[in-house]
């Protein structure tokens, strides 16, 4: 069931790389950290755009491992077996997921808010479930705002995903 669900939403290239990276020189991963791009919902950005922005900041490339576009498409960022650059002090043991959005403009001022589309919400949930399946060592799902004085990801990750690991364990779906 899970395999069919995954195949419907995610490309085989994305899935193959996730599984391959899980077995080849993998670092210890025990957390997923969620981010937003702090862009407006009318900005149709991609992982390639984030990559360019991060290189301009002097980084090696995109700091997130996955990026979720407005239409729910999940794109690869930094390979999972490489340490991310998305949450200071928590990169070595985590996977970073970023969604496009998180900011709206009103009267020439920017406001941080949850701008996720239904497609992004669905893809994020499914991606998290896949990652929990691939990495049974993951024990925590957090928002960037739990580690820094930022609004990112502009929704309460604890409210949305706080019981997901426990629920999946109780249902014995894959742990």
PDB file of N, CA, C and O in Angstrom, residues 66-143:
ATOM      1  N   UNK A  66      15.215  18.482   0.684  1.00  0.00           N
ATOM      2  CA  UNK A  66      14.030  18.398  -0.174  1.00  0.00           C
ATOM      3  C   UNK A  66      13.368  19.775  -0.244  1.00  0.00           C
ATOM      4  O   UNK A  66      13.393  20.533   0.723  1.00  0.00           O
ATOM      5  N   UNK A  67      12.753  20.047  -1.394  1.00  0.00           N
ATOM      6  CA  UNK A  67      12.028  21.296  -1.593  1.00  0.00           C
ATOM      7  C   UNK A  67      10.667  20.971  -2.195  1.00  0.00           C
ATOM      8  O   UNK A  67      10.572  20.174  -3.134  1.00  0.00           O
ATOM      9  N   UNK A  68       9.610  21.587  -1.656  1.00  0.00           N
ATOM     10  CA  UNK A  68       8.252  21.324  -2.127  1.00  0.00           C
ATOM     11  C   UNK A  68       7.716  22.578  -2.826  1.00  0.00           C
ATOM     12  O   UNK A  68       7.532  23.624  -2.203  1.00  0.00           O
ATOM     13  N   UNK A  69       7.489  22.436  -4.121  1.00  0.00           N
ATOM     14  CA  UNK A  69       6.993  23.548  -4.934  1.00  0.00           C
ATOM     15  C   UNK A  69       5.516  23.811  -4.645  1.00  0.00           C
ATOM     16  O   UNK A  69       4.841  23.012  -3.992  1.00  0.00           O
ATOM     17  N   UNK A  70       5.001  24.927  -5.165  1.00  0.00           N
ATOM     18  CA  UNK A  70       3.610  25.311  -4.939  1.00  0.00           C
ATOM     19  C   UNK A  70       2.619  24.244  -5.393  1.00  0.00           C
ATOM     20  O   UNK A  70       1.581  24.048  -4.756  1.00  0.00           O
ATOM     21  N   UNK A  71       2.941  23.539  -6.481  1.00  0.00           N
ATOM     22  CA  UNK A  71       2.026  22.519  -7.000  1.00  0.00           C
ATOM     23  C   UNK A  71       2.178  21.173  -6.289  1.00  0.00           C
ATOM     24  O   UNK A  71       1.543  20.192  -6.665  1.00  0.00           O
ATOM     25  N   UNK A  72       3.035  21.124  -5.262  1.00  0.00           N
ATOM     26  CA  UNK A  72       3.237  19.896  -4.500  1.00  0.00           C
ATOM     27  C   UNK A  72       4.374  19.032  -5.005  1.00  0.00           C
ATOM     28  O   UNK A  72       4.706  18.019  -4.385  1.00  0.00           O
ATOM     29  N   UNK A  73       4.979  19.403  -6.112  1.00  0.00           N
ATOM     30  CA  UNK A  73       6.119  18.644  -6.633  1.00  0.00           C
ATOM     31  C   UNK A  73       7.254  18.679  -5.618  1.00  0.00           C
ATOM     32  O   UNK A  73       7.610  19.747  -5.113  1.00  0.00           O
ATOM     33  N   UNK A  74       7.811  17.511  -5.332  1.00  0.00           N
ATOM     34  CA  UNK A  74       8.936  17.411  -4.402  1.00  0.00           C
ATOM     35  C   UNK A  74      10.215  17.303  -5.223  1.00  0.00           C
ATOM     36  O   UNK A  74      10.336  16.426  -6.078  1.00  0.00           O
ATOM     37  N   UNK A  75      11.136  18.214  -4.961  1.00  0.00           N
ATOM     38  CA  UNK A  75      12.417  18.211  -5.659  1.00  0.00           C
ATOM     39  C   UNK A  75      13.540  17.881  -4.680  1.00  0.00           C
ATOM     40  O   UNK A  75      13.471  18.242  -3.509  1.00  0.00           O
ATOM     41  N   UNK A  76      14.546  17.208  -5.203  1.00  0.00           N
ATOM     42  CA  UNK A  76      15.727  16.931  -4.388  1.00  0.00           C
ATOM     43  C   UNK A  76      16.552  18.183  -4.231  1.00  0.00           C
ATOM     44  O   UNK A  76      16.649  18.999  -5.138  1.00  0.00           O
ATOM     45  N   UNK A  77      17.157  18.304  -3.074  1.00  0.00           N
ATOM     46  CA  UNK A  77      18.122  19.369  -2.833  1.00  0.00           C
ATOM     47  C   UNK A  77      19.474  18.724  -2.615  1.00  0.00           C
ATOM     48  O   UNK A  77      19.942  17.952  -3.441  1.00  0.00           O
ATOM     49  N   UNK A  78      20.049  18.990  -1.474  1.00  0.00           N
ATOM     50  CA  UNK A  78      21.332  18.386  -1.100  1.00  0.00           C
ATOM     51  C   UNK A  78      21.116  16.881  -0.896  1.00  0.00           C
ATOM     52  O   UNK A  78      20.101  16.480  -0.333  1.00  0.00           O
ATOM     53  N   UNK A  79      22.055  16.058  -1.331  1.00  0.00           N
ATOM     54  CA  UNK A  79      21.897  14.609  -1.095  1.00  0.00           C
ATOM     55  C   UNK A  79      21.742  14.317   0.396  1.00  0.00           C
ATOM     56  O   UNK A  79      22.383  14.948   1.237  1.00  0.00           O
ATOM     57  N   UNK A  80      20.905  13.358   0.715  1.00  0.00           N
ATOM     58  CA  UNK A  80      20.605  13.044   2.113  1.00  0.00           C
ATOM     59  C   UNK A  80      21.842  12.600   2.881  1.00  0.00           C
ATOM     60  O   UNK A  80      21.956  12.858   4.070  1.00  0.00           O
ATOM     61  N   UNK A  81      22.768  11.943   2.209  1.00  0.00           N
ATOM     62  CA  UNK A  81      23.945  11.466   2.931  1.00  0.00           C
ATOM     63  C   UNK A  81      24.934  12.586   3.249  1.00  0.00           C
ATOM     64  O   UNK A  81      25.918  12.365   3.937  1.00  0.00           O
ATOM     65  N   UNK A  82      24.648  13.799   2.785  1.00  0.00           N
ATOM     66  CA  UNK A  82      25.477  14.961   3.109  1.00  0.00           C
ATOM     67  C   UNK A  82      24.790  15.795   4.191  1.00  0.00           C
ATOM     68  O   UNK A  82      23.567  15.960   4.180  1.00  0.00           O
ATOM     69  N   UNK A  83      25.589  16.342   5.079  1.00  0.00           N
ATOM     70  CA  UNK A  83      25.066  17.211   6.133  1.00  0.00           C
ATOM     71  C   UNK A  83      24.438  18.442   5.482  1.00  0.00           C
ATOM     72  O   UNK A  83      24.998  19.028   4.559  1.00  0.00           O
ATOM     73  N   UNK A  84      23.265  18.808   5.957  1.00  0.00           N
ATOM     74  CA  UNK A  84      22.559  19.968   5.429  1.00  0.00           C
ATOM     75  C   UNK A  84      23.135  21.279   5.936  1.00  0.00           C
ATOM     76  O   UNK A  84      24.060  21.306   6.751  1.00  0.00           O
ATOM     77  N   UNK A  85      22.571  22.373   5.441  1.00  0.00           N
ATOM     78  CA  UNK A  85      22.923  23.719   5.890  1.00  0.00           C
ATOM     79  C   UNK A  85      21.610  24.479   6.025  1.00  0.00           C
ATOM     80  O   UNK A  85      21.282  25.340   5.223  1.00  0.00           O
ATOM     81  N   UNK A  86      20.824  24.103   7.037  1.00  0.00           N
ATOM     82  CA  UNK A  86      19.481  24.660   7.151  1.00  0.00           C
ATOM     83  C   UNK A  86      19.099  25.043   8.577  1.00  0.00           C
ATOM     84  O   UNK A  86      18.148  25.792   8.763  1.00  0.00           O
ATOM     85  N   UNK A  87      19.822  24.564   9.585  1.00  0.00           N
ATOM     86  CA  UNK A  87      19.461  24.868  10.967  1.00  0.00           C
ATOM     87  C   UNK A  87      20.712  24.764  11.845  1.00  0.00           C
ATOM     88  O   UNK A  87      21.116  23.656  12.223  1.00  0.00           O
ATOM     89  N   UNK A  88      21.295  25.902  12.136  1.00  0.00           N
ATOM     90  CA  UNK A  88      22.560  25.950  12.871  1.00  0.00           C
ATOM     91  C   UNK A  88      22.496  25.092  14.141  1.00  0.00           C
ATOM     92  O   UNK A  88      21.560  25.185  14.923  1.00  0.00           O
ATOM     93  N   UNK A  89      23.499  24.253  14.284  1.00  0.00           N
ATOM     94  CA  UNK A  89      23.598  23.388  15.450  1.00  0.00           C
ATOM     95  C   UNK A  89      22.820  22.086  15.351  1.00  0.00           C
ATOM     96  O   UNK A  89      22.913  21.242  16.233  1.00  0.00           O
ATOM     97  N   UNK A  90      22.055  21.915  14.263  1.00  0.00           N
ATOM     98  CA  UNK A  90      21.214  20.721  14.118  1.00  0.00           C
ATOM     99  C   UNK A  90      21.328  20.092  12.730  1.00  0.00           C
ATOM    100  O   UNK A  90      20.512  19.243  12.372  1.00  0.00           O
ATOM    101  N   UNK A  91      22.308  20.492  11.967  1.00  0.00           N
ATOM    102  CA  UNK A  91      22.433  20.001  10.597  1.00  0.00           C
ATOM    103  C   UNK A  91      22.977  18.581  10.493  1.00  0.00           C
ATOM    104  O   UNK A  91      22.581  17.830   9.616  1.00  0.00           O
ATOM    105  N   UNK A  92      23.884  18.224  11.380  1.00  0.00           N
ATOM    106  CA  UNK A  92      24.593  16.952  11.215  1.00  0.00           C
ATOM    107  C   UNK A  92      23.691  15.733  11.340  1.00  0.00           C
ATOM    108  O   UNK A  92      23.960  14.702  10.735  1.00  0.00           O
ATOM    109  N   UNK A  93      22.607  15.840  12.086  1.00  0.00           N
ATOM    110  CA  UNK A  93      21.758  14.670  12.332  1.00  0.00           C
ATOM    111  C   UNK A  93      20.330  14.829  11.795  1.00  0.00           C
ATOM    112  O   UNK A  93      19.446  14.094  12.195  1.00  0.00           O
ATOM    113  N   UNK A  94      20.113  15.782  10.902  1.00  0.00           N
ATOM    114  CA  UNK A  94      18.743  16.043  10.457  1.00  0.00           C
ATOM    115  C   UNK A  94      18.618  16.072   8.942  1.00  0.00           C
ATOM    116  O   UNK A  94      19.605  16.193   8.221  1.00  0.00           O
ATOM    117  N   UNK A  95      17.364  15.987   8.508  1.00  0.00           N
ATOM    118  CA  UNK A  95      16.996  16.181   7.108  1.00  0.00           C
ATOM    119  C   UNK A  95      16.177  17.460   7.052  1.00  0.00           C
ATOM    120  O   UNK A  95      15.218  17.627   7.817  1.00  0.00           O
ATOM    121  N   UNK A  96      16.541  18.368   6.168  1.00  0.00           N
ATOM    122  CA  UNK A  96      15.827  19.634   6.011  1.00  0.00           C
ATOM    123  C   UNK A  96      14.850  19.584   4.855  1.00  0.00           C
ATOM    124  O   UNK A  96      15.214  19.213   3.739  1.00  0.00           O
ATOM    125  N   UNK A  97      13.600  19.946   5.146  1.00  0.00           N
ATOM    126  CA  UNK A  97      12.548  20.044   4.126  1.00  0.00           C
ATOM    127  C   UNK A  97      12.090  21.500   4.091  1.00  0.00           C
ATOM    128  O   UNK A  97      11.781  22.078   5.131  1.00  0.00           O
ATOM    129  N   UNK A  98      12.029  22.073   2.896  1.00  0.00           N
ATOM    130  CA  UNK A  98      11.580  23.456   2.735  1.00  0.00           C
ATOM    131  C   UNK A  98      10.411  23.493   1.758  1.00  0.00           C
ATOM    132  O   UNK A  98      10.422  22.796   0.747  1.00  0.00           O
ATOM    133  N   UNK A  99       9.399  24.304   2.072  1.00  0.00           N
ATOM    134  CA  UNK A  99       8.301  24.499   1.125  1.00  0.00           C
ATOM    135  C   UNK A  99       8.348  25.927   0.588  1.00  0.00           C
ATOM    136  O   UNK A  99       8.814  26.853   1.268  1.00  0.00           O
ATOM    137  N   UNK A 100       7.893  26.117  -0.639  1.00  0.00           N
ATOM    138  CA  UNK A 100       7.835  27.437  -1.259  1.00  0.00           C
ATOM    139  C   UNK A 100       6.720  28.239  -0.600  1.00  0.00           C
ATOM    140  O   UNK A 100       5.580  27.801  -0.540  1.00  0.00           O
ATOM    141  N   UNK A 101       7.050  29.420  -0.098  1.00  0.00           N
ATOM    142  CA  UNK A 101       6.050  30.282   0.511  1.00  0.00           C
ATOM    143  C   UNK A 101       6.441  30.713   1.906  1.00  0.00           C
ATOM    144  O   UNK A 101       7.596  30.659   2.298  1.00  0.00           O
ATOM    145  N   UNK A 102       5.432  31.167   2.647  1.00  0.00           N
ATOM    146  CA  UNK A 102       5.637  31.582   4.029  1.00  0.00           C
ATOM    147  C   UNK A 102       5.535  33.083   4.251  1.00  0.00           C
ATOM    148  O   UNK A 102       5.568  33.535   5.385  1.00  0.00           O
ATOM    149  N   UNK A 103       5.383  33.851   3.167  1.00  0.00           N
ATOM    150  CA  UNK A 103       5.317  35.305   3.306  1.00  0.00           C
ATOM    151  C   UNK A 103       4.220  35.865   2.401  1.00  0.00           C
ATOM    152  O   UNK A 103       4.054  35.415   1.272  1.00  0.00           O
ATOM    153  N   UNK A 104       3.474  36.836   2.911  1.00  0.00           N
ATOM    154  CA  UNK A 104       2.511  37.578   2.093  1.00  0.00           C
ATOM    155  C   UNK A 104       2.825  39.064   2.227  1.00  0.00           C
ATOM    156  O   UNK A 104       3.444  39.497   3.200  1.00  0.00           O
ATOM    157  N   UNK A 105       2.402  39.840   1.238  1.00  0.00           N
ATOM    158  CA  UNK A 105       2.587  41.294   1.283  1.00  0.00           C
ATOM    159  C   UNK A 105       1.221  41.956   1.414  1.00  0.00           C
ATOM    160  O   UNK A 105       0.265  41.564   0.759  1.00  0.00           O
ATOM    161  N   UNK A 106       1.170  42.958   2.281  1.00  0.00           N
ATOM    162  CA  UNK A 106      -0.053  43.732   2.460  1.00  0.00           C
ATOM    163  C   UNK A 106       0.368  45.162   2.781  1.00  0.00           C
ATOM    164  O   UNK A 106       1.160  45.387   3.706  1.00  0.00           O
ATOM    165  N   UNK A 107      -0.134  46.123   2.012  1.00  0.00           N
ATOM    166  CA  UNK A 107       0.241  47.534   2.196  1.00  0.00           C
ATOM    167  C   UNK A 107       1.753  47.716   2.246  1.00  0.00           C
ATOM    168  O   UNK A 107       2.301  48.373   3.128  1.00  0.00           O
ATOM    169  N   UNK A 108       2.429  47.088   1.292  1.00  0.00           N
ATOM    170  CA  UNK A 108       3.885  47.178   1.156  1.00  0.00           C
ATOM    171  C   UNK A 108       4.666  46.661   2.352  1.00  0.00           C
ATOM    172  O   UNK A 108       5.807  47.032   2.569  1.00  0.00           O
ATOM    173  N   UNK A 109       4.056  45.812   3.137  1.00  0.00           N
ATOM    174  CA  UNK A 109       4.771  45.169   4.243  1.00  0.00           C
ATOM    175  C   UNK A 109       4.678  43.665   4.083  1.00  0.00           C
ATOM    176  O   UNK A 109       3.660  43.139   3.633  1.00  0.00           O
ATOM    177  N   UNK A 110       5.748  42.986   4.470  1.00  0.00           N
ATOM    178  CA  UNK A 110       5.771  41.525   4.416  1.00  0.00           C
ATOM    179  C   UNK A 110       5.323  40.959   5.756  1.00  0.00           C
ATOM    180  O   UNK A 110       5.707  41.460   6.817  1.00  0.00           O
ATOM    181  N   UNK A 111       4.498  39.931   5.690  1.00  0.00           N
ATOM    182  CA  UNK A 111       4.029  39.234   6.882  1.00  0.00           C
ATOM    183  C   UNK A 111       4.289  37.739   6.698  1.00  0.00           C
ATOM    184  O   UNK A 111       3.995  37.179   5.646  1.00  0.00           O
ATOM    185  N   UNK A 112       4.820  37.130   7.728  1.00  0.00           N
ATOM    186  CA  UNK A 112       5.067  35.694   7.680  1.00  0.00           C
ATOM    187  C   UNK A 112       3.805  34.954   8.105  1.00  0.00           C
ATOM    188  O   UNK A 112       3.223  35.255   9.138  1.00  0.00           O
ATOM    189  N   UNK A 113       3.408  33.994   7.276  1.00  0.00           N
ATOM    190  CA  UNK A 113       2.199  33.225   7.543  1.00  0.00           C
ATOM    191  C   UNK A 113       2.250  31.913   6.774  1.00  0.00           C
ATOM    192  O   UNK A 113       3.034  31.768   5.833  1.00  0.00           O
ATOM    193  N   UNK A 114       1.439  30.980   7.166  1.00  0.00           N
ATOM    194  CA  UNK A 114       1.364  29.691   6.501  1.00  0.00           C
ATOM    195  C   UNK A 114       0.649  29.869   5.164  1.00  0.00           C
ATOM    196  O   UNK A 114      -0.547  30.122   5.119  1.00  0.00           O
ATOM    197  N   UNK A 115       1.392  29.745   4.077  1.00  0.00           N
ATOM    198  CA  UNK A 115       0.822  29.898   2.737  1.00  0.00           C
ATOM    199  C   UNK A 115       0.781  28.579   1.981  1.00  0.00           C
ATOM    200  O   UNK A 115       0.567  28.568   0.766  1.00  0.00           O
ATOM    201  N   UNK A 116       0.972  27.464   2.667  1.00  0.00           N
ATOM    202  CA  UNK A 116       1.020  26.178   1.975  1.00  0.00           C
ATOM    203  C   UNK A 116      -0.276  25.894   1.220  1.00  0.00           C
ATOM    204  O   UNK A 116      -1.368  26.111   1.733  1.00  0.00           O
ATOM    205  N   UNK A 117      -0.111  25.397   0.018  1.00  0.00           N
ATOM    206  CA  UNK A 117      -1.252  24.967  -0.781  1.00  0.00           C
ATOM    207  C   UNK A 117      -1.680  23.576  -0.309  1.00  0.00           C
ATOM    208  O   UNK A 117      -0.900  22.874   0.339  1.00  0.00           O
ATOM    209  N   UNK A 118      -2.904  23.158  -0.631  1.00  0.00           N
ATOM    210  CA  UNK A 118      -3.306  21.787  -0.275  1.00  0.00           C
ATOM    211  C   UNK A 118      -2.332  20.744  -0.847  1.00  0.00           C
ATOM    212  O   UNK A 118      -2.042  19.739  -0.198  1.00  0.00           O
ATOM    213  N   UNK A 119      -1.809  21.010  -2.044  1.00  0.00           N
ATOM    214  CA  UNK A 119      -0.854  20.089  -2.658  1.00  0.00           C
ATOM    215  C   UNK A 119       0.449  20.021  -1.856  1.00  0.00           C
ATOM    216  O   UNK A 119       1.032  18.946  -1.691  1.00  0.00           O
ATOM    217  N   UNK A 120       0.907  21.164  -1.367  1.00  0.00           N
ATOM    218  CA  UNK A 120       2.120  21.172  -0.548  1.00  0.00           C
ATOM    219  C   UNK A 120       1.904  20.436   0.775  1.00  0.00           C
ATOM    220  O   UNK A 120       2.783  19.700   1.230  1.00  0.00           O
ATOM    221  N   UNK A 121       0.757  20.651   1.384  1.00  0.00           N
ATOM    222  CA  UNK A 121       0.452  19.981   2.656  1.00  0.00           C
ATOM    223  C   UNK A 121       0.449  18.464   2.459  1.00  0.00           C
ATOM    224  O   UNK A 121       1.053  17.728   3.238  1.00  0.00           O
ATOM    225  N   UNK A 122      -0.200  18.006   1.398  1.00  0.00           N
ATOM    226  CA  UNK A 122      -0.267  16.575   1.103  1.00  0.00           C
ATOM    227  C   UNK A 122       1.132  16.018   0.815  1.00  0.00           C
ATOM    228  O   UNK A 122       1.518  14.977   1.355  1.00  0.00           O
ATOM    229  N   UNK A 123       1.897  16.707  -0.019  1.00  0.00           N
ATOM    230  CA  UNK A 123       3.244  16.228  -0.362  1.00  0.00           C
ATOM    231  C   UNK A 123       4.168  16.220   0.844  1.00  0.00           C
ATOM    232  O   UNK A 123       4.967  15.292   1.013  1.00  0.00           O
ATOM    233  N   UNK A 124       4.065  17.236   1.691  1.00  0.00           N
ATOM    234  CA  UNK A 124       4.916  17.278   2.877  1.00  0.00           C
ATOM    235  C   UNK A 124       4.601  16.101   3.796  1.00  0.00           C
ATOM    236  O   UNK A 124       5.508  15.424   4.294  1.00  0.00           O
ATOM    237  N   UNK A 125       3.329  15.843   4.000  1.00  0.00           N
ATOM    238  CA  UNK A 125       2.931  14.719   4.851  1.00  0.00           C
ATOM    239  C   UNK A 125       3.469  13.406   4.280  1.00  0.00           C
ATOM    240  O   UNK A 125       4.066  12.595   5.004  1.00  0.00           O
ATOM    241  N   UNK A 126       3.273  13.209   2.994  1.00  0.00           N
ATOM    242  CA  UNK A 126       3.721  11.967   2.370  1.00  0.00           C
ATOM    243  C   UNK A 126       5.243  11.843   2.402  1.00  0.00           C
ATOM    244  O   UNK A 126       5.780  10.753   2.656  1.00  0.00           O
ATOM    245  N   UNK A 127       5.945  12.932   2.153  1.00  0.00           N
ATOM    246  CA  UNK A 127       7.412  12.906   2.204  1.00  0.00           C
ATOM    247  C   UNK A 127       7.886  12.542   3.608  1.00  0.00           C
ATOM    248  O   UNK A 127       8.799  11.724   3.773  1.00  0.00           O
ATOM    249  N   UNK A 128       7.267  13.113   4.610  1.00  0.00           N
ATOM    250  CA  UNK A 128       7.650  12.804   5.990  1.00  0.00           C
ATOM    251  C   UNK A 128       7.410  11.318   6.290  1.00  0.00           C
ATOM    252  O   UNK A 128       8.272  10.654   6.874  1.00  0.00           O
ATOM    253  N   UNK A 129       6.278  10.798   5.865  1.00  0.00           N
ATOM    254  CA  UNK A 129       5.992   9.375   6.088  1.00  0.00           C
ATOM    255  C   UNK A 129       7.047   8.511   5.386  1.00  0.00           C
ATOM    256  O   UNK A 129       7.553   7.536   5.956  1.00  0.00           O
ATOM    257  N   UNK A 130       7.399   8.856   4.169  1.00  0.00           N
ATOM    258  CA  UNK A 130       8.429   8.116   3.430  1.00  0.00           C
ATOM    259  C   UNK A 130       9.755   8.160   4.182  1.00  0.00           C
ATOM    260  O   UNK A 130      10.433   7.134   4.339  1.00  0.00           O
ATOM    261  N   UNK A 131      10.132   9.336   4.648  1.00  0.00           N
ATOM    262  CA  UNK A 131      11.403   9.468   5.361  1.00  0.00           C
ATOM    263  C   UNK A 131      11.394   8.682   6.663  1.00  0.00           C
ATOM    264  O   UNK A 131      12.404   8.076   7.036  1.00  0.00           O
ATOM    265  N   UNK A 132      10.270   8.675   7.355  1.00  0.00           N
ATOM    266  CA  UNK A 132      10.169   7.870   8.577  1.00  0.00           C
ATOM    267  C   UNK A 132      10.309   6.388   8.261  1.00  0.00           C
ATOM    268  O   UNK A 132      10.896   5.625   9.043  1.00  0.00           O
ATOM    269  N   UNK A 133       9.789   5.980   7.122  1.00  0.00           N
ATOM    270  CA  UNK A 133       9.924   4.589   6.690  1.00  0.00           C
ATOM    271  C   UNK A 133      11.381   4.270   6.345  1.00  0.00           C
ATOM    272  O   UNK A 133      11.904   3.222   6.740  1.00  0.00           O
ATOM    273  N   UNK A 134      12.033   5.169   5.603  1.00  0.00           N
ATOM    274  CA  UNK A 134      13.417   4.948   5.169  1.00  0.00           C
ATOM    275  C   UNK A 134      14.417   5.068   6.310  1.00  0.00           C
ATOM    276  O   UNK A 134      15.477   4.437   6.275  1.00  0.00           O
ATOM    277  N   UNK A 135      14.104   5.899   7.295  1.00  0.00           N
ATOM    278  CA  UNK A 135      15.029   6.172   8.395  1.00  0.00           C
ATOM    279  C   UNK A 135      14.316   5.945   9.725  1.00  0.00           C
ATOM    280  O   UNK A 135      13.842   6.891  10.354  1.00  0.00           O
ATOM    281  N   UNK A 136      14.239   4.702  10.177  1.00  0.00           N
ATOM    282  CA  UNK A 136      13.546   4.422  11.439  1.00  0.00           C
ATOM    283  C   UNK A 136      14.227   5.061  12.652  1.00  0.00           C
ATOM    284  O   UNK A 136      13.652   5.070  13.737  1.00  0.00           O
ATOM    285  N   UNK A 137      15.407   5.638  12.459  1.00  0.00           N
ATOM    286  CA  UNK A 137      16.109   6.328  13.551  1.00  0.00           C
ATOM    287  C   UNK A 137      15.538   7.713  13.822  1.00  0.00           C
ATOM    288  O   UNK A 137      15.852   8.323  14.844  1.00  0.00           O
ATOM    289  N   UNK A 138      14.693   8.230  12.915  1.00  0.00           N
ATOM    290  CA  UNK A 138      14.095   9.556  13.112  1.00  0.00           C
ATOM    291  C   UNK A 138      13.096   9.478  14.260  1.00  0.00           C
ATOM    292  O   UNK A 138      12.153   8.694  14.219  1.00  0.00           O
ATOM    293  N   UNK A 139      13.299  10.310  15.258  1.00  0.00           N
ATOM    294  CA  UNK A 139      12.448  10.316  16.451  1.00  0.00           C
ATOM    295  C   UNK A 139      11.783  11.661  16.710  1.00  0.00           C
ATOM    296  O   UNK A 139      11.043  11.821  17.669  1.00  0.00           O
ATOM    297  N   UNK A 140      12.064  12.658  15.829  1.00  0.00           N
ATOM    298  CA  UNK A 140      11.550  14.000  16.086  1.00  0.00           C
ATOM    299  C   UNK A 140      11.322  14.733  14.773  1.00  0.00           C
ATOM    300  O   UNK A 140      12.115  14.625  13.849  1.00  0.00           O
ATOM    301  N   UNK A 141      10.222  15.499  14.717  1.00  0.00           N
ATOM    302  CA  UNK A 141       9.914  16.378  13.589  1.00  0.00           C
ATOM    303  C   UNK A 141       9.755  17.776  14.167  1.00  0.00           C
ATOM    304  O   UNK A 141       8.915  17.988  15.054  1.00  0.00           O
ATOM    305  N   UNK A 142      10.560  18.710  13.692  1.00  0.00           N
ATOM    306  CA  UNK A 142      10.603  20.054  14.279  1.00  0.00           C
ATOM    307  C   UNK A 142      10.453  21.124  13.216  1.00  0.00           C
ATOM    308  O   UNK A 142      10.669  20.881  12.029  1.00  0.00           O
ATOM    309  N   UNK A 143      10.140  22.327  13.674  1.00  0.00           N
ATOM    310  CA  UNK A 143      10.157  23.509  12.826  1.00  0.00           C
ATOM    311  C   UNK A 143      11.430  24.291  13.101  1.00  0.00           C
ATOM    312  O   UNK A 143      11.980  24.237  14.210  1.00  0.00           O
TER     313      UNK A 143
END
